[in-house]
Amino acid sequence: AERLADAAAGLREDAGVVDLPERLSLFGLTRLPAGHLAVLRAIAAHRDVHLFLLHPSPALWERVADTVRPGAPIVRRSEDHTATLAANRLLASWGQDAREMQLVLVAADDDDGVVDHHHPAQHPAATLLGRIQADVRADAPAPGPPLPGDQDRRAALDPHDPSLQVHACHGRARQVEVLRDALLHLLQDDESLEPRDVIVMCPDIETFAPLIHATFGAGEVLEEDDDDEDQGASPAGLRSPDLRVRLADRSLRQTNPVLGVIADVIELAQRRVTASQVLDLADREPVRRRFGFDDDDLARIEEWVARSGIRWGLDAAHRAPYRLDALGAGTWSAGMDRILLGVAMTEEDHRLFGDALPLDDVESGAIDLAGRLAELVARLTATLDALGEPMTIDAWAATIARAARALTATAPPEAWQQAELQRLLDDVVDEAAVGGAPATLTLSLPEVRALLAGRLQGRPTRANFRTGHLTVCTLMPMRSVPHRVVCLLGLDDDVFPRKSPRDGDDLMLDDQHVGERDARSEDRQLLLDALMAATDRLIVTYTGNDERTNAVRPPAVPIGELLDVVDATVRSDEAAPRDQVVIRHPLQPFDPRNFTAGALRADGAWSFDRVTLDGARALAGERVPPAPFLSGPLPDTSQLLVEVDHLVRFVQRPARAFLRLRLGITVGDFSDELDDALPVALDHLEQWGIGQRLLEARLAGVGIEDAIRAERARGTLPPGELAAAVIDPIRPVVERIAAGAASVLGDGGSPASVDVRVALGDGRALSGTVAGLHGDVLSTVGYSRVSPRHRLATWVRWLGLTAARPERPFMAVTLGRARYGAPRDADVTIARLPPAPGDAAARRAFALAHLADLLDLFARGMREPLPLACLASAAYAQAAPRGVDAAVKAAQKEWVSEWNRDREDKDPEHRLVLGDVVPFAHLLDQPPRADEHGEGWEATEPTRFGRYARRLWAGLLACEEVEDR
């Protein structure tokens, strides 16, 4: 009674007419006993408010009233003989709720005049929509198509009648775009129409809210609690009518960030607590404020989480429901041990503290951040542990309130968020009270989650109709206020009407009573109310084609019934009436049909978007071949100082170096998403990372077993015994490479680094640091297969060392797994560069000459992408002594991808600069240019590719010795 009194007190503020049954259904009353009706009447009389029952058809009201005797209630639906009274198809199919509420009222009516039935205002039936509404009010069946030989009594459909529009689109996003353009047309064609005269209703506001934000993003999209009146821009920068949008009926977890955090925490209590879930929680504004996280902090935390191997689970005990309580690797507890241990220790020498390996990335400036992250994880762990125990309602409320205080904080202007949470919890406790005493029944977490779910979902709010905004709200009771334009968004077959699964434990299903709630019949009633609320236009959108397969999808069943009524109400000489009402839109907003007059709209083009207009023009314009990546070489930058690392990048990947060093762009497939699953089978890159770390540990003098224990503690290996399947094939390879390195390098101790600065005679200089020196031996030892890229990198560094320190007879060794093409019994490949010939002066001259060639190639490669690819050019240069045909065949093998292996033709940088994946013949199409002759160039090569390949590789192939063991 108190709730009903509050509702009655607010009636004058909301509207002058109140839909009594829908208002009652809002409070969960499925029937209307005489006692409740008496309370309502008393409230109405006390508040001096008259209550009306909205009914779509006076004729049907009178027919039902004449059929049912007052005071003799129809209780069971099986006894309801009024279900067949409706003659109009829409009333019969959509009006069950209104009819049953009349039955309940008639059964308890005492004719005191407080409750009356109220009928919508009469509108002229000059349009299709008006005719359909008139038939509903009169409960008259549509004429229908005539029988052969009979006269067609249907009215002719005006081809320019836009009163009823049904738009079939490809998916939800296109529905919102189409609706925007439809509204812009209405506002443009009718100067008297304003956005406040339009209401948009959809079954699921939360699904469409992000799409509305994106589509109307150029304008202003206001939430229901926003009070600012900022002007919104028109879509796509057009000077079209203002479309400011106000979203109503949003869920509490969307409008109240604190409630959103609490909802996430309750859901986490029943989930695995993955790395991404906790990071998403940390990114929530109340949590960020509570722990002082900014964007840089969250980026650093995400990097720590990825490197520490955190996957899911708070600790090993938290994995007990999954029977993994014996496995602690990859949990938040193990990861936080690594992060906090990294504050005091480094990963050097693979030292373990207990079973934890320090995370070698926590510098002194990040100690405070590590502490705040540890506090968040500790508080979250305590909260989730507390939520896992059954409790009484008041204990649940206290626990949730403590969780909010522990995990969230708000600024003073947002203090209402915490207060709203407390009010919600207090209401739950009060409703559960028995005789004023707290309820003693204990509830489990799933039960509490279900109890709070309804309170956190979208709810009817005081919608600010006619405030100047375009109102978007949920299709629910009290929303069908008469508007000139009513839009129904998202009436897809799979979501409308709402599904109502039958619960086998529901005894009411075997004995259904009149007035009991049914989601599907309620949705149909809401659709009927929306139809009758439209005074000028009714616009409906639905998914008519699958956005992926383009398969035709039917409309929702009620919309199909409406189209059947259209065919039965009017006639058309051009096509079926429904074909004039239904507009099928193309998949893409830049489809030329959107901008072709008469294609989708009789009197003009459809779309207002100038951005997609440019796309349509490009799509419909004359096709021209794509322009080359560059029309010609860029100006010379006269780069006099070249870094060693830049030169190494260039010889390894010439096209990528041009994009990065000259244009400042990076191409490739990059993903920063965390992996929440425990590793079971590792890909080749992950296996290489494990092998490389084990090899580095062995070269540093760490025993193989200690290195494997450290790798297990790192969290990158599969859990438990599954790690053996990864480690067993890697271990012997690492040992063989380490043994080969020991035989070549001996016990040279830790490698040293040498600064290199070499001045060439033409003013250019090479500068940088060369690492990996064991005495006079430059070593490059890795777990990778020895490839041309490794050999070229060693070649550049060896030349720089020799030119900078000619007095020392440097030699170089590149050692790794056996190269492709090596004998099957070979495990290791060793590529050696002996000391340069001659004395110190001769060695310097030798190195400077080859460096001059490389720097000349580098200067050319910084002006344009060269016809040069490392692996293909290596194969070409090595096979060149056997003839051009043999060289081309060998290079083509390295360039063209196979079904199970991508090669250089699919490198992202090559696809960008060449336009796409091209055959190897494309690289051979270019003849040498005028400046690619003379000293340093192989005159016998007929192509630019051949000349650049020979010049890049000639010096290295003349000096290098390669051995497979």
Coordinates of N, CA and C in Angstrom, one line a residue, residues 197-374:
D197 N 9.1 15.3 -30.5 CA 7.9 14.6 -31.0 C 8.2 13.1 -31.4
V198 N 9.4 12.7 -31.2 CA 9.8 11.3 -31.6 C 10.2 10.5 -30.4
I199 N 9.8 9.3 -30.3 CA 10.2 8.3 -29.3 C 10.7 7.1 -30.0
V200 N 11.8 6.6 -29.5 CA 12.4 5.3 -30.0 C 12.4 4.3 -28.9
M201 N 11.8 3.2 -29.1 CA 11.8 2.1 -28.1 C 12.4 0.8 -28.7
C202 N 13.1 0.1 -27.8 CA 13.7 -1.1 -28.3 C 13.6 -2.1 -27.1
P203 N 13.6 -3.4 -27.4 CA 13.5 -4.4 -26.4 C 14.6 -4.5 -25.4
D204 N 15.9 -4.2 -25.9 CA 17.0 -4.3 -25.0 C 17.9 -3.0 -25.2
I205 N 17.7 -2.1 -24.3 CA 18.4 -0.8 -24.4 C 19.9 -1.0 -24.2
E206 N 20.3 -2.0 -23.4 CA 21.7 -2.1 -23.1 C 22.5 -2.6 -24.3
T207 N 21.8 -3.4 -25.1 CA 22.5 -3.9 -26.4 C 22.7 -2.8 -27.4
F208 N 21.7 -1.9 -27.5 CA 21.7 -0.9 -28.5 C 22.4 0.4 -28.0
A209 N 22.6 0.6 -26.7 CA 23.2 1.8 -26.2 C 24.6 2.1 -26.8
P210 N 25.5 1.1 -26.8 CA 26.8 1.5 -27.5 C 26.7 1.8 -28.9
L211 N 25.7 1.1 -29.6 CA 25.6 1.4 -31.0 C 25.0 2.8 -31.2
I212 N 24.1 3.2 -30.4 CA 23.5 4.5 -30.4 C 24.6 5.6 -30.2
H213 N 25.4 5.3 -29.2 CA 26.5 6.2 -28.9 C 27.4 6.4 -30.1
A214 N 27.7 5.2 -30.8 CA 28.6 5.3 -31.9 C 27.9 6.0 -33.1
T215 N 26.7 5.7 -33.4 CA 26.0 6.2 -34.6 C 25.7 7.7 -34.4
F216 N 25.2 8.1 -33.2 CA 24.9 9.4 -32.9 C 26.0 10.1 -32.2
G217 N 27.2 9.6 -32.3 CA 28.3 10.1 -31.6 C 28.7 11.5 -32.0
A218 N 28.5 11.9 -33.2 CA 28.8 13.2 -33.6 C 27.9 14.2 -32.9
G219 N 26.7 13.8 -32.4 CA 25.8 14.6 -31.7 C 26.1 14.4 -30.2
E220 N 25.1 14.7 -29.4 CA 25.2 14.6 -28.0 C 24.2 13.5 -27.5
V221 N 24.8 12.5 -26.9 CA 24.0 11.4 -26.3 C 24.0 11.5 -24.8
L222 N 22.8 11.8 -24.2 CA 22.7 12.0 -22.8 C 22.1 10.8 -22.1
E223 N 22.7 10.5 -20.9 CA 22.0 9.5 -20.1 C 20.8 10.1 -19.4
E224 N 20.0 9.2 -18.8 CA 18.8 9.7 -18.2 C 19.0 10.6 -17.0
D225 N 20.2 10.6 -16.4 CA 20.5 11.4 -15.2 C 21.2 12.7 -15.6
D226 N 21.6 12.8 -16.9 CA 22.3 14.0 -17.3 C 21.4 15.2 -17.4
D227 N 21.9 16.3 -16.9 CA 21.1 17.6 -17.0 C 21.7 18.6 -17.9
D228 N 22.9 18.4 -18.4 CA 23.4 19.4 -19.3 C 22.7 19.4 -20.6
E229 N 22.7 20.6 -21.2 CA 22.0 20.8 -22.5 C 22.9 21.2 -23.6
D230 N 24.1 20.6 -23.6 CA 25.0 20.9 -24.7 C 24.5 20.6 -26.1
Q231 N 24.8 21.5 -27.0 CA 24.3 21.3 -28.3 C 25.0 20.2 -29.0
G232 N 24.3 19.4 -29.7 CA 25.0 18.2 -30.4 C 25.1 18.6 -31.9
A233 N 26.2 18.1 -32.5 CA 26.4 18.3 -33.9 C 25.6 17.3 -34.7
S234 N 25.3 17.6 -35.9 CA 24.5 16.7 -36.7 C 25.4 15.6 -37.3
P235 N 24.8 14.4 -37.7 CA 25.6 13.3 -38.1 C 26.5 13.7 -39.3
A236 N 27.8 13.2 -39.3 CA 28.7 13.3 -40.4 C 29.0 14.7 -40.8
G237 N 28.7 15.6 -39.9 CA 29.0 17.0 -40.2 C 28.0 17.7 -41.1
L238 N 26.9 17.1 -41.4 CA 25.9 17.7 -42.3 C 25.1 18.8 -41.5
R239 N 24.6 19.7 -42.3 CA 23.8 20.7 -41.7 C 22.3 20.2 -41.7
S240 N 22.1 19.2 -40.9 CA 20.8 18.6 -40.8 C 20.2 18.9 -39.5
P241 N 18.9 18.5 -39.2 CA 18.3 18.9 -38.0 C 19.1 18.3 -36.8
D242 N 19.0 19.0 -35.7 CA 19.7 18.6 -34.5 C 19.1 17.3 -33.9
L243 N 20.0 16.4 -33.6 CA 19.5 15.1 -33.1 C 20.2 14.8 -31.8
R244 N 19.8 15.5 -30.7 CA 20.3 15.2 -29.4 C 19.5 14.0 -28.8
V245 N 20.2 13.1 -28.3 CA 19.6 11.8 -27.9 C 19.7 11.7 -26.4
R246 N 18.6 11.2 -25.8 CA 18.6 10.9 -24.3 C 18.2 9.5 -24.1
L247 N 19.1 8.7 -23.5 CA 18.9 7.3 -23.2 C 18.2 7.1 -21.8
A248 N 17.1 6.5 -21.8 CA 16.4 6.2 -20.6 C 16.4 4.7 -20.3
D249 N 16.0 4.4 -19.0 CA 15.9 3.0 -18.6 C 17.2 2.2 -18.6
R250 N 18.3 2.9 -18.5 CA 19.6 2.1 -18.4 C 19.7 1.4 -17.1
S251 N 20.4 0.3 -17.1 CA 20.6 -0.5 -15.9 C 21.4 0.2 -14.8
L252 N 21.2 -0.1 -13.6 CA 21.9 0.6 -12.5 C 23.4 0.4 -12.6
R253 N 23.8 -0.8 -13.1 CA 25.3 -1.1 -13.2 C 25.9 -0.3 -14.3
Q254 N 25.1 0.3 -15.2 CA 25.7 1.2 -16.2 C 25.7 2.7 -15.7
T255 N 24.7 3.1 -15.0 CA 24.6 4.5 -14.6 C 25.3 4.7 -13.3
N256 N 25.5 3.7 -12.5 CA 26.2 3.8 -11.2 C 27.5 3.0 -11.2
P257 N 28.7 3.6 -11.4 CA 29.9 2.8 -11.5 C 30.2 1.9 -10.3
V258 N 29.8 2.4 -9.1 CA 30.0 1.5 -7.9 C 29.2 0.3 -8.0
L259 N 28.0 0.4 -8.4 CA 27.1 -0.8 -8.5 C 27.7 -1.7 -9.6
G260 N 28.3 -1.1 -10.7 CA 28.9 -1.9 -11.7 C 30.0 -2.7 -11.2
V261 N 30.8 -2.1 -10.3 CA 32.0 -2.9 -9.7 C 31.4 -4.0 -8.8
I262 N 30.4 -3.7 -8.0 CA 29.9 -4.8 -7.1 C 29.3 -5.9 -7.9
A263 N 28.6 -5.6 -9.0 CA 28.1 -6.6 -9.9 C 29.2 -7.5 -10.5
D264 N 30.3 -6.8 -10.9 CA 31.4 -7.6 -11.4 C 32.1 -8.5 -10.3
V265 N 32.2 -8.0 -9.1 CA 32.8 -8.8 -8.0 C 31.9 -10.0 -7.7
I266 N 30.6 -9.8 -7.7 CA 29.7 -10.9 -7.4 C 29.8 -12.0 -8.5
E267 N 30.0 -11.5 -9.8 CA 30.2 -12.5 -10.9 C 31.5 -13.2 -10.8
L268 N 32.6 -12.4 -10.3 CA 33.9 -13.0 -10.2 C 33.9 -14.1 -9.2
A269 N 33.1 -14.0 -8.2 CA 33.0 -15.0 -7.1 C 32.6 -16.4 -7.6
Q270 N 32.0 -16.4 -8.8 CA 31.6 -17.7 -9.4 C 32.4 -18.0 -10.6
R271 N 33.4 -17.3 -10.9 CA 34.2 -17.5 -12.1 C 35.7 -17.9 -11.7
R272 N 36.5 -18.0 -12.7 CA 37.9 -18.4 -12.5 C 38.8 -17.3 -12.0
V273 N 38.4 -16.1 -12.1 CA 39.2 -14.9 -11.7 C 40.4 -14.9 -12.6
T274 N 40.2 -14.7 -13.9 CA 41.3 -14.7 -14.9 C 42.1 -13.4 -14.8
A275 N 43.2 -13.3 -15.5 CA 44.0 -12.1 -15.5 C 43.3 -11.0 -16.2
S276 N 42.6 -11.2 -17.3 CA 41.9 -10.1 -18.0 C 40.7 -9.6 -17.1
Q277 N 40.0 -10.5 -16.4 CA 38.9 -10.1 -15.6 C 39.3 -9.2 -14.4
V278 N 40.4 -9.5 -13.8 CA 40.9 -8.6 -12.7 C 41.4 -7.3 -13.3
L279 N 42.1 -7.3 -14.4 CA 42.6 -6.1 -15.0 C 41.4 -5.2 -15.5
D280 N 40.3 -5.8 -16.0 CA 39.1 -5.0 -16.3 C 38.5 -4.4 -15.1
L281 N 38.5 -5.2 -14.0 CA 38.0 -4.6 -12.7 C 38.9 -3.4 -12.2
A282 N 40.2 -3.6 -12.4 CA 41.1 -2.5 -11.9 C 41.0 -1.3 -12.8
D283 N 40.5 -1.4 -14.0 CA 40.3 -0.3 -14.9 C 39.0 0.4 -14.6
R284 N 38.1 -0.1 -13.8 CA 36.9 0.6 -13.4 C 37.2 1.9 -12.7
E285 N 36.5 3.0 -12.9 CA 36.8 4.3 -12.4 C 36.8 4.3 -10.8
P286 N 35.8 3.7 -10.1 CA 35.9 3.7 -8.7 C 37.1 2.9 -8.1
V287 N 37.5 1.8 -8.8 CA 38.7 1.0 -8.4 C 40.0 1.8 -8.7
R288 N 40.0 2.5 -9.8 CA 41.2 3.3 -10.1 C 41.4 4.4 -9.1
R289 N 40.3 5.0 -8.7 CA 40.4 6.1 -7.7 C 40.8 5.5 -6.3
R290 N 40.3 4.3 -6.0 CA 40.6 3.7 -4.7 C 42.0 3.4 -4.5
F291 N 42.7 2.9 -5.6 CA 44.1 2.5 -5.5 C 45.0 3.4 -6.2
G292 N 44.5 4.5 -6.8 CA 45.4 5.5 -7.4 C 46.0 5.0 -8.7
F293 N 45.3 4.2 -9.5 CA 45.9 3.8 -10.8 C 45.6 4.8 -11.8
D294 N 46.6 5.1 -12.7 CA 46.4 5.9 -13.9 C 46.6 5.0 -15.1
D295 N 46.6 5.6 -16.3 CA 46.7 4.8 -17.5 C 48.1 4.2 -17.6
D296 N 49.1 4.9 -17.2 CA 50.5 4.3 -17.2 C 50.6 3.2 -16.2
D297 N 50.0 3.3 -15.1 CA 50.1 2.3 -14.1 C 49.4 1.0 -14.6
L298 N 48.3 1.2 -15.2 CA 47.5 0.0 -15.7 C 48.3 -0.7 -16.8
A299 N 49.0 0.1 -17.7 CA 49.8 -0.5 -18.7 C 51.0 -1.3 -18.1
R300 N 51.6 -0.7 -17.1 CA 52.7 -1.4 -16.4 C 52.2 -2.7 -15.7
I301 N 51.0 -2.6 -15.1 CA 50.5 -3.8 -14.4 C 50.2 -4.9 -15.4
E302 N 49.6 -4.5 -16.6 CA 49.3 -5.5 -17.6 C 50.6 -6.2 -18.1
E303 N 51.7 -5.4 -18.2 CA 53.0 -6.0 -18.6 C 53.5 -6.9 -17.5
W304 N 53.4 -6.6 -16.3 CA 53.8 -7.4 -15.2 C 53.0 -8.7 -15.2
V305 N 51.7 -8.6 -15.4 CA 50.8 -9.8 -15.4 C 51.2 -10.8 -16.5
A306 N 51.5 -10.2 -17.7 CA 51.8 -11.1 -18.8 C 53.2 -11.7 -18.5
R307 N 54.2 -11.0 -18.0 CA 55.5 -11.6 -17.8 C 55.6 -12.5 -16.6
S308 N 54.7 -12.3 -15.6 CA 54.8 -13.1 -14.5 C 54.0 -14.4 -14.6
G309 N 53.3 -14.6 -15.8 CA 52.7 -15.9 -16.0 C 51.3 -16.0 -15.4
I310 N 50.7 -15.0 -14.9 CA 49.4 -15.1 -14.3 C 48.3 -15.4 -15.3
R311 N 47.6 -16.4 -15.1 CA 46.5 -16.9 -16.0 C 45.1 -16.8 -15.3
W312 N 44.9 -17.6 -14.3 CA 43.6 -17.6 -13.6 C 43.7 -18.2 -12.3
G313 N 42.8 -17.9 -11.4 CA 42.8 -18.4 -10.1 C 43.5 -17.5 -9.1
L314 N 42.9 -17.3 -7.9 CA 43.5 -16.5 -6.9 C 44.7 -17.3 -6.3
D315 N 44.6 -18.5 -6.0 CA 45.6 -19.4 -5.5 C 45.3 -20.8 -5.8
A316 N 46.1 -21.8 -5.4 CA 45.8 -23.2 -5.7 C 44.5 -23.6 -5.1
A317 N 44.2 -23.1 -3.8 CA 42.9 -23.5 -3.2 C 41.7 -23.1 -4.0
H318 N 41.8 -21.9 -4.6 CA 40.7 -21.4 -5.4 C 40.4 -22.3 -6.6
R319 N 41.4 -23.1 -7.0 CA 41.2 -24.0 -8.2 C 40.6 -25.3 -7.8
A320 N 40.2 -25.5 -6.5 CA 39.7 -26.8 -6.0 C 38.4 -27.2 -6.8
P321 N 37.5 -26.3 -7.1 CA 36.3 -26.7 -7.8 C 36.6 -27.3 -9.2
Y322 N 37.8 -27.0 -9.7 CA 38.2 -27.5 -11.0 C 39.2 -28.7 -10.9
R323 N 39.4 -29.2 -9.6 CA 40.3 -30.3 -9.3 C 41.7 -30.0 -9.8
L324 N 42.1 -28.7 -9.6 CA 43.5 -28.3 -9.9 C 44.1 -27.7 -8.6
D325 N 43.6 -28.1 -7.4 CA 44.1 -27.4 -6.2 C 45.6 -27.8 -6.0
A326 N 46.1 -28.8 -6.6 CA 47.5 -29.2 -6.5 C 48.4 -28.4 -7.4
L327 N 47.9 -27.5 -8.2 CA 48.6 -26.7 -9.1 C 48.5 -25.2 -8.8
G328 N 49.6 -24.7 -8.4 CA 49.7 -23.2 -8.0 C 50.3 -22.4 -9.1
A329 N 50.9 -22.9 -10.1 CA 51.5 -22.1 -11.2 C 50.4 -21.4 -11.9
G330 N 50.7 -20.1 -12.3 CA 49.8 -19.3 -13.1 C 48.7 -18.7 -12.3
T331 N 48.7 -18.7 -10.9 CA 47.7 -18.1 -10.1 C 48.1 -16.7 -9.8
W332 N 47.2 -15.9 -9.3 CA 47.5 -14.5 -8.8 C 48.5 -14.6 -7.7
S333 N 48.3 -15.6 -6.8 CA 49.3 -15.7 -5.7 C 50.7 -15.9 -6.1
A334 N 50.9 -16.8 -7.1 CA 52.2 -17.1 -7.6 C 52.8 -15.9 -8.4
G335 N 51.9 -15.2 -9.2 CA 52.4 -14.1 -9.9 C 52.8 -12.9 -9.0
M336 N 52.0 -12.7 -8.0 CA 52.3 -11.6 -7.1 C 53.6 -11.9 -6.3
D337 N 53.8 -13.1 -6.0 CA 55.1 -13.5 -5.3 C 56.3 -13.1 -6.2
R338 N 56.1 -13.3 -7.5 CA 57.2 -13.0 -8.5 C 57.4 -11.4 -8.5
I339 N 56.2 -10.7 -8.6 CA 56.3 -9.3 -8.7 C 56.9 -8.7 -7.5
L340 N 56.5 -9.1 -6.3 CA 57.0 -8.5 -5.1 C 58.4 -8.9 -4.8
L341 N 58.8 -10.2 -5.2 CA 60.2 -10.6 -5.1 C 61.1 -9.8 -6.0
G342 N 60.5 -9.4 -7.1 CA 61.3 -8.6 -8.0 C 61.7 -7.2 -7.5
V343 N 61.0 -6.8 -6.4 CA 61.3 -5.5 -5.8 C 62.7 -5.6 -5.1
A344 N 63.0 -6.8 -4.6 CA 64.2 -6.9 -3.8 C 65.3 -7.7 -4.5
M345 N 65.0 -8.5 -5.6 CA 66.0 -9.3 -6.2 C 65.8 -9.2 -7.7
T346 N 66.8 -9.6 -8.4 CA 66.8 -9.6 -9.9 C 66.8 -11.1 -10.3
E347 N 66.5 -11.3 -11.6 CA 66.5 -12.6 -12.2 C 67.8 -13.1 -12.5
E348 N 68.9 -12.4 -12.3 CA 70.2 -12.8 -12.6 C 70.6 -14.1 -12.0
D349 N 71.3 -14.9 -12.8 CA 71.7 -16.3 -12.3 C 70.6 -17.2 -12.0
H350 N 69.3 -16.8 -12.4 CA 68.1 -17.7 -12.2 C 68.0 -18.1 -10.8
R351 N 68.2 -17.2 -9.8 CA 68.1 -17.5 -8.4 C 66.6 -17.6 -8.0
L352 N 66.3 -18.6 -7.3 CA 64.9 -18.9 -6.8 C 64.9 -18.6 -5.3
F353 N 63.8 -18.0 -4.9 CA 63.5 -17.8 -3.5 C 62.3 -18.7 -3.1
G354 N 62.7 -19.9 -2.5 CA 61.6 -20.9 -2.4 C 61.4 -21.5 -3.8
D355 N 60.1 -21.3 -4.2 CA 59.7 -21.8 -5.6 C 59.5 -20.6 -6.5
A356 N 59.8 -19.4 -6.1 CA 59.5 -18.2 -6.8 C 60.7 -17.6 -7.5
L357 N 60.5 -17.2 -8.8 CA 61.6 -16.6 -9.5 C 61.3 -15.1 -9.6
P358 N 62.2 -14.2 -9.2 CA 61.9 -12.8 -9.2 C 61.6 -12.3 -10.6
L359 N 60.7 -11.4 -10.7 CA 60.3 -10.7 -11.9 C 61.3 -9.6 -12.2
D360 N 62.1 -9.7 -13.2 CA 63.2 -8.8 -13.5 C 62.7 -7.6 -14.2
D361 N 61.7 -6.9 -13.7 CA 61.2 -5.7 -14.4 C 60.6 -4.7 -13.4
V362 N 60.9 -4.8 -12.1 CA 60.3 -3.9 -11.1 C 61.4 -3.0 -10.6
E363 N 61.5 -1.8 -11.2 CA 62.5 -0.9 -10.8 C 62.1 -0.1 -9.6
S364 N 63.0 0.7 -9.0 CA 62.7 1.3 -7.8 C 61.5 2.3 -7.9
G365 N 61.3 2.9 -9.0 CA 60.2 3.8 -9.2 C 58.8 3.2 -9.2
A366 N 58.8 1.8 -9.4 CA 57.5 1.1 -9.4 C 57.2 0.3 -8.2
I367 N 58.0 0.5 -7.1 CA 57.8 -0.2 -5.9 C 56.4 0.1 -5.3
D368 N 56.1 1.4 -5.3 CA 54.8 1.8 -4.8 C 53.6 1.2 -5.6
L369 N 53.8 1.1 -6.9 CA 52.7 0.6 -7.7 C 52.6 -0.9 -7.4
A370 N 53.7 -1.6 -7.2 CA 53.6 -3.0 -6.9 C 52.9 -3.2 -5.6
G371 N 53.1 -2.3 -4.6 CA 52.4 -2.4 -3.3 C 50.9 -2.2 -3.5
R372 N 50.5 -1.2 -4.3 CA 49.1 -1.0 -4.5 C 48.4 -2.1 -5.3
L373 N 49.1 -2.7 -6.2 CA 48.5 -3.9 -6.9 C 48.4 -5.1 -5.9
A374 N 49.4 -5.3 -5.0 CA 49.2 -6.3 -4.0 C 48.1 -6.1 -3.1

